[in-house]
Coordinates of C-alpha atoms and ligand atoms in Angstrom, one line a residue:
M1 CA -13.0 22.9 -54.4
W2 CA -13.4 23.1 -58.2
H3 CA -15.0 19.7 -58.4
S4 CA -17.5 20.7 -55.8
L5 CA -18.3 24.0 -57.5
F6 CA -19.0 22.5 -60.9
A7 CA -20.9 19.5 -59.6
E8 CA -22.8 21.1 -56.7
G9 CA -22.5 24.8 -57.5
Q10 CA -21.0 25.7 -54.1
W11 CA -18.1 25.1 -51.8
R12 CA -17.4 26.0 -48.2
G13 CA -14.2 25.6 -46.2
E14 CA -11.2 26.9 -44.4
I15 CA -8.3 28.4 -46.4
W16 CA -5.1 30.1 -45.6
D17 CA -4.5 33.6 -46.9
R18 CA -1.8 36.2 -46.6
R19 CA -2.4 39.7 -45.4
K20 CA -0.7 42.7 -47.0
N21 CA 1.9 42.7 -44.3
G22 CA 2.8 39.1 -45.2
E23 CA 1.1 37.5 -42.2
V24 CA -0.6 34.2 -43.0
Y25 CA -4.1 33.9 -41.5
P26 CA -7.0 31.4 -41.6
K27 CA -10.2 32.4 -43.3
W28 CA -13.6 30.9 -43.9
L29 CA -14.6 31.0 -47.6
S30 CA -18.1 30.3 -48.9
V31 CA -18.3 30.3 -52.8
A32 CA -21.3 29.9 -55.0
A33 CA -21.4 29.4 -58.8
V34 CA -23.5 31.9 -60.7
R35 CA -25.1 30.7 -63.9
N36 CA -26.7 32.4 -66.9
R37 CA -30.1 31.5 -68.5
E38 CA -28.5 28.7 -70.4
N39 CA -27.4 27.3 -67.0
I40 CA -23.8 27.8 -67.8
I41 CA -21.5 29.0 -65.0
T42 CA -20.4 32.6 -65.8
H43 CA -18.8 33.6 -62.6
F44 CA -18.3 32.8 -58.9
A45 CA -19.4 34.8 -55.9
G46 CA -17.6 34.4 -52.6
V47 CA -17.8 35.6 -49.0
F48 CA -14.7 35.6 -46.9
S49 CA -14.4 36.0 -43.2
D50 CA -11.3 36.2 -41.1
I51 CA -11.5 33.4 -38.5
S52 CA -8.1 33.8 -36.8
S53 CA -9.8 34.7 -33.5
V54 CA -12.1 31.6 -33.8
K55 CA -9.0 29.6 -34.4
Q56 CA -7.3 31.0 -31.4
S57 CA -10.2 30.0 -29.1
E58 CA -10.2 26.6 -30.7
A59 CA -6.6 26.2 -29.8
R60 CA -7.4 27.3 -26.3
L61 CA -10.2 24.7 -26.1
E62 CA -7.8 22.1 -27.4
Q63 CA -5.3 23.2 -24.7
L64 CA -8.0 22.9 -22.1
A65 CA -9.2 19.6 -23.3
H66 CA -5.8 18.0 -23.6
Y67 CA -3.5 19.8 -21.1
D68 CA -3.6 20.1 -17.4
F69 CA -4.6 23.5 -16.2
L70 CA -2.3 23.7 -13.3
T71 CA 1.0 22.3 -14.7
G72 CA 0.5 22.7 -18.4
L73 CA 1.5 19.0 -18.9
P74 CA -0.6 16.7 -21.1
N75 CA -3.7 15.5 -19.1
R76 CA -5.2 12.1 -18.8
I77 CA -6.9 12.3 -22.2
L78 CA -3.8 13.2 -24.1
F79 CA -1.8 10.7 -22.1
Y80 CA -4.2 8.0 -23.1
E81 CA -3.9 8.9 -26.7
R82 CA -0.2 9.0 -26.6
F83 CA 0.1 5.8 -24.7
T84 CA -2.2 4.0 -27.1
Q85 CA 0.0 5.3 -30.0
A86 CA 3.2 4.2 -28.2
I87 CA 1.7 0.7 -27.9
R88 CA 0.7 0.6 -31.5
Q89 CA 4.2 1.8 -32.7
A90 CA 5.9 -0.7 -30.4
E91 CA 3.8 -3.5 -31.9
Q92 CA 4.7 -2.5 -35.4
R93 CA 8.4 -2.2 -34.6
N94 CA 8.5 -5.3 -32.5
V95 CA 9.9 -3.4 -29.5
M96 CA 8.6 -2.6 -26.0
A97 CA 6.8 0.4 -24.6
A98 CA 7.0 1.3 -20.9
L99 CA 4.6 3.1 -18.6
L100 CA 6.0 4.6 -15.4
F101 CA 3.3 5.5 -13.0
A102 CA 4.4 7.9 -10.2
D103 CA 2.5 8.9 -7.2
L104 CA 3.9 11.4 -4.7
D105 CA 4.5 10.0 -1.2
Q106 CA 2.4 11.8 1.4
F107 CA 1.5 14.7 -0.8
K108 CA -1.6 15.0 1.3
L109 CA 0.5 16.0 4.2
V110 CA 1.8 19.0 2.3
N111 CA -1.7 20.0 1.4
D112 CA -3.0 19.5 4.9
S113 CA -0.2 21.2 6.7
L114 CA 0.9 24.0 4.3
G115 CA -2.4 24.6 2.4
H116 CA -3.6 23.9 -1.1
R117 CA -1.7 26.9 -2.6
A118 CA 1.6 25.3 -1.4
G119 CA 0.4 22.0 -2.7
D120 CA -0.3 23.6 -6.1
Q121 CA 3.1 25.2 -6.2
L122 CA 4.7 21.9 -5.4
L123 CA 2.9 20.1 -8.2
I124 CA 4.0 22.8 -10.6
Q125 CA 7.6 22.4 -9.6
V126 CA 7.4 18.6 -9.7
A127 CA 5.9 18.9 -13.2
E128 CA 8.8 21.1 -14.3
R129 CA 11.4 18.8 -13.0
L130 CA 9.8 15.8 -14.6
A131 CA 9.4 17.5 -17.9
A132 CA 13.1 18.6 -17.8
C133 CA 14.2 15.0 -16.9
V134 CA 12.1 13.6 -19.8
S135 CA 13.3 16.1 -22.4
E136 CA 16.8 15.1 -21.6
E137 CA 15.8 11.5 -22.1
E138 CA 14.4 12.6 -25.5
N139 CA 17.5 14.4 -26.7
R140 CA 19.7 11.5 -25.8
K141 CA 18.0 9.4 -28.5
N142 CA 18.4 10.5 -32.0
D143 CA 15.3 9.0 -33.2
T144 CA 12.6 10.4 -35.4
M145 CA 10.0 9.1 -33.0
K146 CA 9.2 10.8 -29.8
T147 CA 10.8 8.7 -27.2
A148 CA 9.4 9.9 -23.9
S149 CA 6.5 12.0 -22.7
V150 CA 5.3 13.0 -19.3
S151 CA 1.7 13.7 -18.2
R152 CA -0.3 14.5 -15.1
L153 CA -3.2 12.2 -14.6
G154 CA -4.7 14.3 -11.8
G155 CA -4.0 14.9 -8.2
D156 CA -0.4 13.9 -7.4
E157 CA -0.2 11.2 -10.1
F158 CA 2.1 11.6 -13.0
T159 CA 3.0 9.2 -15.8
V160 CA 6.0 8.9 -18.1
V161 CA 5.6 6.8 -21.3
L162 CA 8.8 5.5 -22.9
N163 CA 8.6 4.6 -26.5
N164 CA 10.7 2.3 -28.6
V165 CA 12.2 0.4 -25.6
S166 CA 14.6 -2.3 -26.5
D167 CA 16.0 -3.1 -23.1
V168 CA 14.5 -3.0 -19.7
A169 CA 17.6 -1.5 -18.3
R170 CA 16.7 1.8 -20.0
V171 CA 13.4 1.8 -18.2
A172 CA 15.1 1.2 -14.9
R173 CA 17.5 4.0 -15.6
A174 CA 14.7 6.3 -16.4
A175 CA 13.0 5.4 -13.2
E176 CA 16.2 6.0 -11.2
K177 CA 16.5 9.4 -12.8
I178 CA 12.9 10.3 -11.9
V179 CA 13.6 9.3 -8.3
S180 CA 16.8 11.4 -8.3
V181 CA 15.0 14.6 -9.4
F182 CA 13.3 14.5 -6.0
E183 CA 16.6 14.5 -4.1
S184 CA 16.8 18.2 -3.7
P185 CA 14.1 20.1 -1.8
F186 CA 11.3 22.0 -3.4
V187 CA 11.4 25.7 -2.5
L188 CA 7.9 27.0 -1.8
E189 CA 6.9 30.3 -0.3
E190 CA 6.1 28.5 2.9
G191 CA 9.6 27.0 3.1
E192 CA 11.5 24.1 1.7
V193 CA 9.9 20.7 1.4
F194 CA 11.1 17.3 0.5
I195 CA 8.8 14.9 -1.3
S196 CA 9.5 11.5 -2.9
P197 CA 7.7 9.4 -5.5
S198 CA 6.6 5.8 -5.6
I199 CA 6.7 4.5 -9.1
G200 CA 5.1 1.4 -10.6
I201 CA 6.2 0.2 -14.0
T202 CA 4.6 -1.9 -16.7
L203 CA 5.9 -3.1 -20.0
F204 CA 4.1 -3.7 -23.2
P205 CA 3.8 -6.5 -24.2
E206 CA 5.0 -8.4 -21.1
D207 CA 2.5 -7.0 -18.6
G208 CA -0.5 -6.5 -20.9
R209 CA -1.4 -5.6 -24.5
E210 CA -4.1 -3.1 -23.8
P211 CA -3.6 0.4 -22.3
E212 CA -6.3 -0.2 -19.6
L213 CA -4.6 -3.3 -18.3
L214 CA -1.1 -1.8 -18.4
I215 CA -2.4 1.3 -16.4
K216 CA -4.1 -0.9 -13.9
N217 CA -1.0 -3.1 -13.4
A218 CA 1.3 0.0 -13.1
D219 CA -1.0 1.2 -10.4
T220 CA -0.7 -2.2 -8.6
A221 CA 3.1 -2.0 -8.9
M222 CA 3.0 1.6 -7.6
Y223 CA 1.2 0.4 -4.4
H224 CA 3.8 -2.3 -4.0
A225 CA 6.5 0.4 -4.2
K226 CA 4.6 2.2 -1.4
E227 CA 4.5 -0.9 0.7
L228 CA 8.2 -1.4 0.3
G229 CA 8.8 2.0 2.0
R230 CA 8.1 4.6 -0.6
N231 CA 10.7 6.6 -2.7
N232 CA 11.4 3.6 -5.0
Y233 CA 10.2 2.0 -8.1
Q234 CA 8.8 -1.5 -8.8
F235 CA 8.2 -3.4 -12.0
F236 CA 4.9 -5.1 -12.2
S237 CA 5.5 -8.8 -12.9
Q238 CA 3.4 -11.8 -13.2
K239 CA 4.4 -12.8 -9.7
L240 CA 3.3 -9.5 -8.3
Y241 CA 0.0 -9.9 -10.1
A242 CA -0.5 -13.4 -8.7
R243 CA 0.0 -12.0 -5.2
A244 CA -2.4 -9.2 -5.8
S245 CA -5.2 -11.5 -6.9
E246 CA -4.6 -13.9 -4.1
R247 CA -4.9 -11.0 -1.7
L248 CA -8.2 -10.0 -3.3
T249 CA -9.6 -13.5 -3.0
I250 CA -8.6 -13.6 0.7
E251 CA -10.2 -10.3 1.3
T252 CA -13.5 -11.4 -0.2
K253 CA -13.4 -14.7 1.7
L254 CA -12.5 -12.9 4.9
R255 CA -15.5 -10.6 4.6
N256 CA -17.8 -13.6 4.2
A257 CA -16.1 -15.4 7.1
L258 CA -16.7 -12.3 9.3
A259 CA -20.3 -12.1 8.3
E260 CA -20.9 -15.8 8.9
N261 CA -19.0 -16.0 12.2
K262 CA -16.4 -18.4 10.8
L263 CA -13.7 -17.0 13.0
F264 CA -12.6 -18.8 16.1
L265 CA -10.0 -18.5 18.8
Y266 CA -7.6 -21.1 19.8
Y267 CA -5.8 -20.8 23.1
Q268 CA -2.2 -21.8 23.7
P269 CA -1.2 -22.1 27.4
K270 CA 2.0 -20.6 28.7
V271 CA 3.9 -22.5 31.3
N272 CA 5.7 -20.9 34.2
L273 CA 9.1 -22.6 34.5
G274 CA 9.4 -21.8 38.2
T275 CA 6.2 -23.6 39.2
G276 CA 5.7 -25.8 36.2
K277 CA 2.1 -24.6 36.0
I278 CA 0.1 -22.9 33.4
S279 CA 0.4 -19.2 33.9
G280 CA -1.7 -17.8 31.1
A281 CA -2.6 -18.3 27.5
E282 CA -2.4 -16.5 24.2
A283 CA -5.5 -16.2 22.1
L284 CA -4.8 -17.1 18.4
I285 CA -7.3 -16.5 15.7
R286 CA -8.4 -19.3 13.4
W287 CA -10.5 -19.1 10.3
L288 CA -12.5 -22.1 9.1
D289 CA -12.8 -21.9 5.4
E290 CA -15.5 -23.4 3.2
D291 CA -13.7 -26.7 3.0
S292 CA -13.5 -26.8 6.8
R293 CA -9.8 -26.2 6.8
F294 CA -8.1 -23.7 9.0
V295 CA -6.5 -20.8 7.2
S296 CA -3.3 -19.6 8.8
P297 CA -3.5 -16.1 10.4
D298 CA -0.2 -15.4 8.8
K299 CA -2.1 -15.5 5.5
F300 CA -5.0 -13.3 6.4
I301 CA -3.9 -10.9 9.1
P302 CA -1.7 -8.9 6.7
V303 CA -4.7 -8.6 4.3
A304 CA -7.0 -7.7 7.2
E305 CA -4.6 -5.0 8.2
E306 CA -4.4 -3.6 4.7
T307 CA -8.1 -3.5 4.2
G308 CA -9.2 -2.4 7.7
L309 CA -11.0 -5.7 8.3
I310 CA -8.7 -6.0 11.3
F311 CA -11.1 -3.8 13.3
P312 CA -14.3 -5.9 13.0
L313 CA -12.1 -9.0 13.3
F314 CA -10.7 -7.7 16.6
D315 CA -14.2 -6.9 17.8
G316 CA -14.9 -10.6 17.3
V317 CA -11.8 -11.6 19.3
L318 CA -12.9 -9.4 22.2
E319 CA -16.3 -11.0 22.1
H320 CA -14.8 -14.4 22.4
I321 CA -12.6 -13.2 25.3
R322 CA -15.7 -11.8 27.0
Q323 CA -17.4 -15.2 26.7
I324 CA -14.6 -17.4 27.8
T325 CA -13.3 -15.5 30.7
P326 CA -16.0 -16.6 33.2
K327 CA -15.6 -20.2 32.0
V328 CA -11.8 -20.0 32.6
R329 CA -12.4 -18.7 36.1
K330 CA -14.8 -21.6 36.8
A331 CA -12.4 -24.3 35.3
L332 CA -9.5 -23.0 37.3
G333 CA -11.2 -22.1 40.5
R334 CA -9.2 -18.9 40.7
N335 CA -9.3 -15.4 39.3
T336 CA -5.7 -14.8 38.5
F337 CA -5.3 -15.9 34.9
R338 CA -4.5 -13.8 31.9
I339 CA -5.4 -14.3 28.3
A340 CA -3.2 -12.4 25.8
V341 CA -4.6 -10.9 22.6
N342 CA -2.5 -9.9 19.6
L343 CA -2.7 -6.3 18.4
S344 CA -1.6 -5.5 14.9
S345 CA 0.3 -2.4 14.1
R346 CA -2.7 -0.6 12.7
Q347 CA -4.8 -1.3 15.7
F348 CA -2.1 -0.1 17.9
Q349 CA -2.3 3.3 16.2
D350 CA -6.0 3.5 16.6
R351 CA -7.3 5.7 19.4
N352 CA -10.5 3.7 19.7
L353 CA -8.6 0.8 21.0
I354 CA -8.7 2.1 24.5
Q355 CA -12.4 2.6 24.3
K356 CA -12.8 -1.0 23.1
F357 CA -10.9 -2.4 26.1
G358 CA -12.9 0.1 28.3
D359 CA -16.2 -1.5 27.0
L360 CA -14.9 -4.9 27.8
I361 CA -14.1 -3.9 31.3
L362 CA -17.5 -2.4 31.7
N363 CA -18.9 -5.7 30.6
G364 CA -17.5 -7.3 33.7
I365 CA -14.1 -8.5 32.4
H366 CA -11.4 -7.5 34.9
A367 CA -8.4 -5.7 33.4
S368 CA -6.0 -8.1 35.1
S369 CA -7.4 -11.0 33.1
I370 CA -6.4 -9.5 29.8
E371 CA -3.0 -8.8 28.3
T372 CA -1.9 -7.4 24.9
E373 CA 0.9 -8.5 22.6
I374 CA 2.3 -6.2 20.1
T375 CA 5.2 -7.0 17.9
E376 CA 8.6 -5.3 18.2
G377 CA 8.3 -4.0 14.7
A378 CA 5.0 -2.4 15.4
V379 CA 6.0 -0.6 18.5
M380 CA 9.1 0.7 16.9
R381 CA 7.2 2.2 13.9
D382 CA 6.4 5.2 16.1
P383 CA 8.1 4.6 19.4
D384 CA 6.8 7.8 21.1
E385 CA 3.2 7.1 20.2
S386 CA 3.7 3.5 21.3
V387 CA 4.8 4.7 24.8
N388 CA 1.6 6.7 25.0
M389 CA -0.6 3.8 24.0
L390 CA 1.2 1.4 26.3
N391 CA 0.8 3.9 29.2
A392 CA -2.9 4.3 28.4
L393 CA -3.3 0.6 28.6
K394 CA -1.3 0.3 31.8
D395 CA -3.4 3.1 33.3
M396 CA -6.5 0.9 32.7
G397 CA -4.7 -2.0 34.4
I398 CA -3.9 -3.9 31.3
C399 CA -0.4 -5.4 30.9
S400 CA 1.4 -5.6 27.6
S401 CA 4.2 -7.6 26.2
I402 CA 6.5 -7.2 23.2
D403 CA 6.0 -10.0 20.7
D404 CA 8.5 -11.5 18.3
F405 CA 11.3 -9.8 20.2
G406 CA 14.7 -9.9 18.5
T407 CA 13.4 -9.5 15.0
G408 CA 12.9 -5.7 15.1
Y409 CA 15.3 -2.9 15.9
S410 CA 14.5 -1.8 19.5
S411 CA 17.0 0.5 21.0
L412 CA 17.8 0.0 24.6
S413 CA 16.7 3.5 25.4
Y414 CA 13.2 2.8 24.1
L415 CA 12.9 -0.5 25.8
K416 CA 13.5 1.3 29.1
R417 CA 10.7 3.7 28.3
F418 CA 8.2 1.1 27.3
P419 CA 6.0 0.2 30.2
I420 CA 5.8 -3.5 29.5
E421 CA 5.5 -6.7 31.6
S422 CA 7.2 -9.1 29.4
L423 CA 9.2 -9.8 26.3
K424 CA 8.5 -12.8 24.0
I425 CA 11.6 -14.1 22.4
D426 CA 10.9 -14.8 18.8
R427 CA 10.5 -18.5 17.8
S428 CA 13.3 -18.2 15.2
F429 CA 16.0 -17.9 18.0
I430 CA 14.6 -20.8 20.0
K431 CA 14.7 -23.0 16.9
G432 CA 18.5 -22.9 16.8
I433 CA 18.9 -24.3 20.3
P434 CA 21.1 -26.3 21.0
V435 CA 23.0 -26.3 17.6
D436 CA 23.3 -22.6 16.7
T437 CA 25.6 -20.9 19.2
D438 CA 24.7 -17.5 17.9
D439 CA 21.0 -18.1 18.7
M440 CA 21.9 -19.3 22.1
I441 CA 24.0 -16.3 22.9
I442 CA 21.2 -14.0 21.7
V443 CA 18.6 -15.8 23.9
R444 CA 20.9 -15.7 26.8
S445 CA 21.5 -11.9 26.3
I446 CA 17.8 -11.1 25.9
I447 CA 17.0 -12.9 29.2
A448 CA 19.8 -11.1 31.0
L449 CA 18.7 -7.8 29.5
G450 CA 15.1 -8.2 30.3
H451 CA 15.8 -9.3 33.9
S452 CA 18.0 -6.3 34.4
M453 CA 14.9 -4.1 33.6
D454 CA 12.5 -6.2 35.6
I455 CA 10.8 -7.6 32.5
R456 CA 9.6 -11.2 32.4
I457 CA 10.9 -13.3 29.5
V458 CA 8.7 -15.7 27.6
A459 CA 10.3 -18.1 25.1
E460 CA 8.1 -18.8 22.1
G461 CA 8.1 -22.0 20.1
A462 CA 10.0 -24.4 22.3
E463 CA 9.5 -27.9 20.8
T464 CA 12.1 -30.1 22.4
K465 CA 13.4 -31.1 25.8
E466 CA 16.8 -29.7 25.0
Q467 CA 15.3 -26.3 24.3
V468 CA 13.3 -26.4 27.5
D469 CA 16.3 -27.5 29.6
F470 CA 18.4 -24.7 28.1
L471 CA 15.8 -22.1 28.8
L472 CA 15.3 -23.4 32.4
N473 CA 19.0 -23.2 32.9
E474 CA 19.1 -19.6 31.6
N475 CA 16.3 -18.6 34.1
C476 CA 13.7 -17.9 31.4
D477 CA 10.4 -17.2 33.1
E478 CA 7.8 -18.8 30.8
I479 CA 7.5 -21.0 27.8
Q480 CA 4.9 -21.1 25.2
G481 CA 5.6 -23.9 22.8
Y482 CA 4.5 -27.2 21.3
Y483 CA 6.6 -29.0 23.9
F484 CA 4.0 -28.2 26.5
Y485 CA 0.9 -27.3 24.6
R486 CA -0.2 -26.6 21.0
P487 CA -2.9 -23.9 20.5
L488 CA -6.1 -25.6 21.6
P489 CA -9.8 -25.2 20.7
E490 CA -11.9 -23.7 23.5
A491 CA -13.3 -27.0 24.9
E492 CA -9.9 -28.7 25.0
F493 CA -8.3 -25.6 26.5
L494 CA -10.9 -25.5 29.3
S495 CA -10.5 -29.2 30.1
V496 CA -6.7 -28.7 30.3
L497 CA -7.3 -25.9 32.9
E498 CA -9.7 -28.1 34.9
N499 CA -7.1 -30.9 35.0
E500 CA -4.5 -28.5 36.3
S501 CA -6.7 -27.2 39.1
E502 CA -7.5 -30.8 40.2
G503 CA -3.8 -31.6 40.1
A504 CA -3.0 -28.6 42.3
Ligands
C2E601 P1 2.5 -15.0 17.2 O1 1.8 -13.9 18.0 O2 4.0 -15.0 17.2 O3 1.9 -16.3 17.7 C1 2.6 -17.5 17.9 C2 2.6 -18.4 16.8 O4 3.5 -19.4 17.0 C3 1.2 -19.1 16.6 O5 1.0 -19.3 15.2 C4 1.5 -20.4 17.3 O6 0.6 -21.4 16.8 C5 2.9 -20.7 16.9 N1 3.6 -21.6 17.8 C6 3.5 -21.6 19.1 N2 4.3 -22.6 19.6 C7 5.0 -23.1 18.6 C8 6.0 -24.2 18.5 O7 6.4 -24.8 19.5 N3 6.4 -24.5 17.2 C9 5.9 -23.8 16.1 N4 6.4 -24.2 14.9 N5 5.0 -22.8 16.2 C10 4.5 -22.5 17.4 P2 -0.4 -18.9 14.6 O8 -1.5 -19.2 15.5 O9 -0.4 -19.5 13.2 O10 -0.3 -17.3 14.5 C11 0.6 -16.7 13.6 C12 0.5 -15.2 13.9 O11 -0.7 -14.6 13.5 C13 0.7 -14.8 15.3 O12 2.1 -14.9 15.6 C14 0.2 -13.4 15.3 O13 1.2 -12.5 14.9 C15 -0.9 -13.5 14.3 N6 -2.2 -13.6 15.0 C16 -2.8 -14.7 15.5 N7 -4.0 -14.3 16.0 C17 -4.1 -13.0 15.9 C18 -5.1 -12.0 16.3 O14 -6.2 -12.3 16.9 N8 -4.9 -10.7 16.0 C19 -3.8 -10.3 15.3 N9 -3.6 -9.1 15.1 N10 -2.8 -11.2 15.0 C20 -3.0 -12.5 15.2
CA602 CA1 1.6 -13.2 19.8
CA603 CA1 5.4 -14.1 18.5

């Protein structure tokens, strides 16, 4: 101040002063040097103003800019600052820093069913519990450095940053603790609700050196946690990342394949063990990639499900079915032949499905020439809804079968309620015949169980004579497997059917 007054003749700035009552307050001081004729400073003139109210509003602004209005937690901006700082400190001290990224499971449901006010209340309480949990974590460590901080990024997303991490176990413990604070219900005016978090975790420096990348990767890990059934935490790892980027590549390629009509159907005949004749076929999708190689549906169906591409993909399947059905009729010389299409779990929950089959029927395809296959896992996801959907299909005249049977957890009571034509025993059980006695017992029981309920049994994946003989002996109804036929491209499939009709 003195330097500036002598050199420039004035000074302005904030100072602290004390009121008569002893209270310290900020004031704004503007001082000017007053000179005489000889240009020598004789005295100073100053103007003071009390700026405590300005200071207060500044603090409020700071609060608004850095803290979340609803919960009072640090917001995205402050989180970012702190996280960056945590990374810098970790780097200096040669330790790790961890980011735990938590998203509430099905928070939208609370908002939608109880209203936004209830949603807000819930977020406030979640924030309180997280803050309490984190401050415990802080007290535990007797460190000069702040060791943990919680923020709300927005919506139902919260983060916890752990500083000065020397072992990963501490991070896992912190994650466990966060999961555990959701164990008791949240008491809202509207009643008690339970909610759980899915948490994705990244570590500096393992999973990235920059905050942006660490945040992005934590987000990926969080989605993985959701996939694994919510209410859990997942560490992001290189492996996880590799999978994520592979999925992304598949998604892009699949979009192109759809646009360029690079998707085909193969048809695998099913053989009736009573007559020895072809009784139907399953349509299996094939994707011809840019190197003219077929990509396995096991690779891209899950991605198509996740991204919603399954819907346009299925439209393509139905279009193929529409085109091949008259050709099948011509090749066989009869009308009674069913082609089965696979429905993934997401499609099965889609109400438009019925409409799509309706359109197909309006296009001249008889309902009795189509069949649907849906996996046991998918029907059991929401058994009541599944019963409705299967009934809706049945009302249209479309039969359904349960695919990959034996791998899910059907209860007998549901099986009775499902209006289905057939069960397809999963390939993994057929594989064990004739060595694995457990598999043989399971196959035998499924056949007996199905027959007791008037359900036909199809065995999938029979490759050897022993397997076929065993199945024949057990009164299995149909076989779909390499022993008889592999999935065939359209032309080959049609010529197989022609040969059959000639042989008849
Ligand atoms: P899935 O429905 O269980 O289909 C049977 C799979 O077993 C087919 O594999 C078929 O080629 C294979 N298979 C049949 N017989 C044998 C055998 O004797 N030995 C062996 N080792 N394998 C046999 P694919 O074609 O690779 O299909 C895999 C899965 O992809 C299907 O399993 C199905 O879940 C799904 N998928 C295929 N096409 C579609 C589709 O159009 N839509 C949907 N949503 N899923 C599809
Ligand atoms: Ca199938
Ligand atoms: Ca199957």
